[in-house]
Amino acid sequence: MTETLRRTAFGALTLLLGSAPLACASAPVSSPAAVSAPAAGPERKPEPPKAAPRSEAELRKAGETPYISTYQPLPSQPVLIANATVLTAAGERIERGSVLMRDGRIAEVGAALQAPAGVVVVDGTGKWVTPGIIDAHSHLGVYPSPGVEGHQDGNEATDPDTAQVWAEHSVWPQDPQFPLALAGGITTQQILPGSANLFGGRSVTVKSVPSLGVYGMKFPGAPYGLKMACGENPARVYGGKGRAPSTRMGNVAGYRDAWIKAQKYRDEWAEYPRKAESGDDHATPPARDLQLETLSGVLDGEILVQNHCYRADEMLTMIGIAKEFGYKIAAFHHAVEAYKIADVLAANGICADVWADWWGFKMEALDGIRENAALLQKAGACVVIHSDSADGIQRLNQEAAKAMAAGNRMGVRIREEDAIRWLTINPAKSIGVDRQTGSLEPGKMADVVVWSGNPFSVYSRAEKVYVDGALVYDRNDPAHQPRTDFELGLRDGQEVRP
Amino acid sequence: MKKLAILLLALLAAVPAAAQQTVVITGATIHTLGPQGTIKNGTIVIEDGKIRAVGVSVPVPAAARRIDARGRIVTPGLFDSFSQLGLVEVDAVQDTVETHSEDDRVTAAFRAADAINPRSMLIPVNRIEGLTRLVAAPLPGRSLIAGQGAVIDLGGPGDYIVRSPAAMFATLGAGGAQLSGRSRANALLRLREALRDALDYEVHRKAYEQGDRREYSLSRLDLEALIPVARGELPLVVTVHQASDIEATLRLARELKLKLILAGAAEGWRVAARIAAAKVPVLVNPLQDLPDSFATLNATLENAARLHKAGVTVAFMTGEAHNSRNIRQAAGNAVAYGLPWEDALAAMTIVPARVWGIADRYGTLEPGKDADVVIWDGDPLELTSFPTAVFIRGREMPMTSRQIELRDRYREQKP
């Protein structure tokens, strides 16, 4: 169970096994190579027998693992979106502003740009333009629709530590939830394993493009995340099986045990080349361990900790553990009590990934309030509105609107140009891609949404979605509405009566 | 000064509910949902829990408390036609969950009204956002027949039960199949059997009690509860999504002359003409668009608009408890996907009032109706709007909740 206990109108209480993420799988197929193209097979590159074994991180850097991104931006032409209200997510709001995209990048942003020759001009009159929406907490592809037994790929709930599993090895690119998220303006999402385990495994960050394999969607250069989970879920799942952990203190012992092992593993790998180089003939390479590889990646600062954690007191404990072992927490997810420790989160540079208004479905969610995001913003913390839901990911702009309005109602002024950051540059920061995307600034990826109106209005809809400058979704043009293989003949959009 | 205030408060508290203060709201744009339509710069008079007058120039009692609502919007209180609010506090805490019965002997007999907690912490959270009434609907436990739902208002302890039973609730299609030997056909068979048994039992009560009648499929308690459903007097709400299951449910209702209401109906738009022809109302969650099961493959955000266009009576539901308040977000999305704004507001006011048989008391802002009145600081369907005042049966609700108290405790960071 990912983590939410939710009620449906159609059955009794349902433990929802994860839910939602984005992406789009259909229309133009990107490179088929994505499915079958490991970069380099071991046979093709025989290692000299004497070469020192290398860690996974080294292999990845050398492009010698099959799991690297094969993403290629879709074909695009230069586009100028003119005369729109532009929220840059770099702090600016530009009335009658323009955004110029060229070669997949943002070329220029400003008031009344002149259209260079040969550029497609999109009339933005009455429209709003924002960076593409980024969901830092998605389960699309790992908990696809339909949510049938054969699709429950998000929680490897067989051991409290499954740091060895990678979400990308579960992602089904034909999940029909991907196009729905795209239609909601999502251009990037982090897909996470569920929260049954203390260490749930690695996340994968993908862009909203159709692809046969996950590698064709994988965000180039995005760091991995490590999903960790506090609180009720691991204790319930494993306590229920009569094994550890069954309590929050059991959870903490589990984290600490694992980090101790990870430190040792990391030291051994650091030690081995030194021994070998110093001519120690008895130096033997440590055995590779997938679980500890992930944890030592965190200790090396290469893998970002994405920590599901609801309660303020538990977040404080997790910050303590991070200090004990010398790693950094990138973000607390589902941080419903973050507002109670907003200053601590701000001081530690930890993003708080929150819902606008989910609360009360379990004890640790009891104190969720709509003003969470606003109070965090007021304290100077990094605020992210995330979904954890195939429903919510389609309407993250609406979730942010509710959180923004709650702030304004209590006298914490949140402007549209602030709230847009909760959906773009801040989630980009929390998943480590803020240098590439998340704001409309020259040189960044041209991940852009044209909205029919103010994106914080319930009546506005994403009309055009560009990913790396390519028009991937257009509400008014079926040719730019990707459909997954799954949908063909099943999800018709209209009733056909012979 | 403080003492005086306390004295005043004590006096106010001592005032019997029957003699509530008269309130006059002036200057507002009033969406009456009734024959008067929308009134600009209108006045509404609330007296003795009822709406006394509505209009541009109406007689205003001298002693009334006045609320200047210039620039504001006034609507009836909102209604969620399928909620678990009042039946649950914390979903994961079993002792606080009264949404369903797991007792085989109590299925149709299960009465939500007996379990509702009018002091629930969820109620203030929801009513300060404009929700004033709802159907507390039971969910299926061990049987496809879930039990009897109630219409309640969110005014707190007192006469909060507006109508009980309001309807019998059941599930067919995939949900019914799960509870009937993994077959949708079985589910229909079982429901038909239960309803026929109820009619037989009604006629042969005495023989049954003397042990002189065949065995029935349900307990005596359940059969008693099903009699008004089988007689077509009490509505039967069936949760069903797949187009073919909707068709089968319509056939069953016609065959047995049931007073049917459909709930969910994610694929309802595909069979909209048939639903309209059968004059069966549909409770729709406008946000349900995921193909999250094979029964909902053709779910779409346009469902509400398409059903409405085909002439189907559409009322909104959330299926939520903690966030029933988000029904207006759902309504806003229905508008974004094609439903006229007025019809979206109606789908959470006057339409449910008719569907649930309480239109004589609630659903419009008309003289004589219960004063469920909300003053909004903007378009009630907008995410950024919020009520400035909420009246339930004429009583002004305190605009606070446990969540507001938490907010205010942490308004300033403490070390």
mmCIF file of N, CA and C in Angstrom, chain A residues 425-439 441 444:
data_model
loop_
_atom_site.group_PDB
_atom_site.id
_atom_site.type_symbol
_atom_site.label_atom_id
_atom_site.label_comp_id
_atom_site.label_asym_id
_atom_site.label_seq_id
_atom_site.Cartn_x
_atom_site.Cartn_y
_atom_site.Cartn_z
ATOM 1 N N ILE A 425 9.440 25.074 -10.011
ATOM 2 C CA ILE A 425 10.861 25.122 -9.659
ATOM 3 C C ILE A 425 11.138 24.413 -8.321
ATOM 4 N N ASN A 426 10.195 24.498 -7.377
ATOM 5 C CA ASN A 426 10.441 23.826 -6.091
ATOM 6 C C ASN A 426 10.441 22.298 -6.208
ATOM 7 N N PRO A 427 9.445 21.712 -6.867
ATOM 8 C CA PRO A 427 9.569 20.264 -7.075
ATOM 9 C C PRO A 427 10.807 19.913 -7.897
ATOM 10 N N ALA A 428 11.166 20.766 -8.858
ATOM 11 C CA ALA A 428 12.388 20.497 -9.626
ATOM 12 C C ALA A 428 13.587 20.430 -8.685
ATOM 13 N N LYS A 429 13.610 21.362 -7.728
ATOM 14 C CA LYS A 429 14.706 21.379 -6.761
ATOM 15 C C LYS A 429 14.662 20.119 -5.896
ATOM 16 N N SER A 430 13.476 19.738 -5.467
ATOM 17 C CA SER A 430 13.383 18.609 -4.542
ATOM 18 C C SER A 430 13.785 17.295 -5.194
ATOM 19 N N ILE A 431 13.717 17.214 -6.520
ATOM 20 C CA ILE A 431 14.151 15.980 -7.193
ATOM 21 C C ILE A 431 15.458 16.184 -7.974
ATOM 22 N N GLY A 432 16.040 17.358 -7.822
ATOM 23 C CA GLY A 432 17.391 17.562 -8.353
ATOM 24 C C GLY A 432 17.484 17.872 -9.832
ATOM 25 N N VAL A 433 16.436 18.489 -10.413
ATOM 26 C CA VAL A 433 16.517 18.858 -11.830
ATOM 27 C C VAL A 433 16.275 20.353 -12.036
ATOM 28 N N ASP A 434 16.471 21.133 -10.990
ATOM 29 C CA ASP A 434 16.137 22.553 -11.083
ATOM 30 C C ASP A 434 17.096 23.347 -11.959
ATOM 31 N N ARG A 435 18.263 22.769 -12.236
ATOM 32 C CA ARG A 435 19.136 23.507 -13.154
ATOM 33 C C ARG A 435 18.687 23.331 -14.610
ATOM 34 N N GLN A 436 17.990 22.221 -14.876
ATOM 35 C CA GLN A 436 17.557 21.946 -16.253
ATOM 36 C C GLN A 436 16.165 22.480 -16.575
ATOM 37 N N THR A 437 15.260 22.435 -15.585
ATOM 38 C CA THR A 437 13.872 22.774 -15.889
ATOM 39 C C THR A 437 13.221 23.412 -14.664
ATOM 40 N N GLY A 438 11.940 23.737 -14.765
ATOM 41 C CA GLY A 438 11.209 24.237 -13.599
ATOM 42 C C GLY A 438 10.949 25.728 -13.603
ATOM 43 N N SER A 439 11.572 26.461 -14.528
ATOM 44 C CA SER A 439 11.279 27.894 -14.628
ATOM 45 C C SER A 439 11.490 28.336 -16.075
ATOM 46 N N GLU A 441 13.358 30.394 -17.982
ATOM 47 C CA GLU A 441 14.577 31.203 -18.031
ATOM 48 C C GLU A 441 15.404 30.733 -19.217
ATOM 49 N N LYS A 444 17.042 27.052 -20.305
ATOM 50 C CA LYS A 444 16.430 25.877 -19.684
ATOM 51 C C LYS A 444 15.608 25.094 -20.702
#
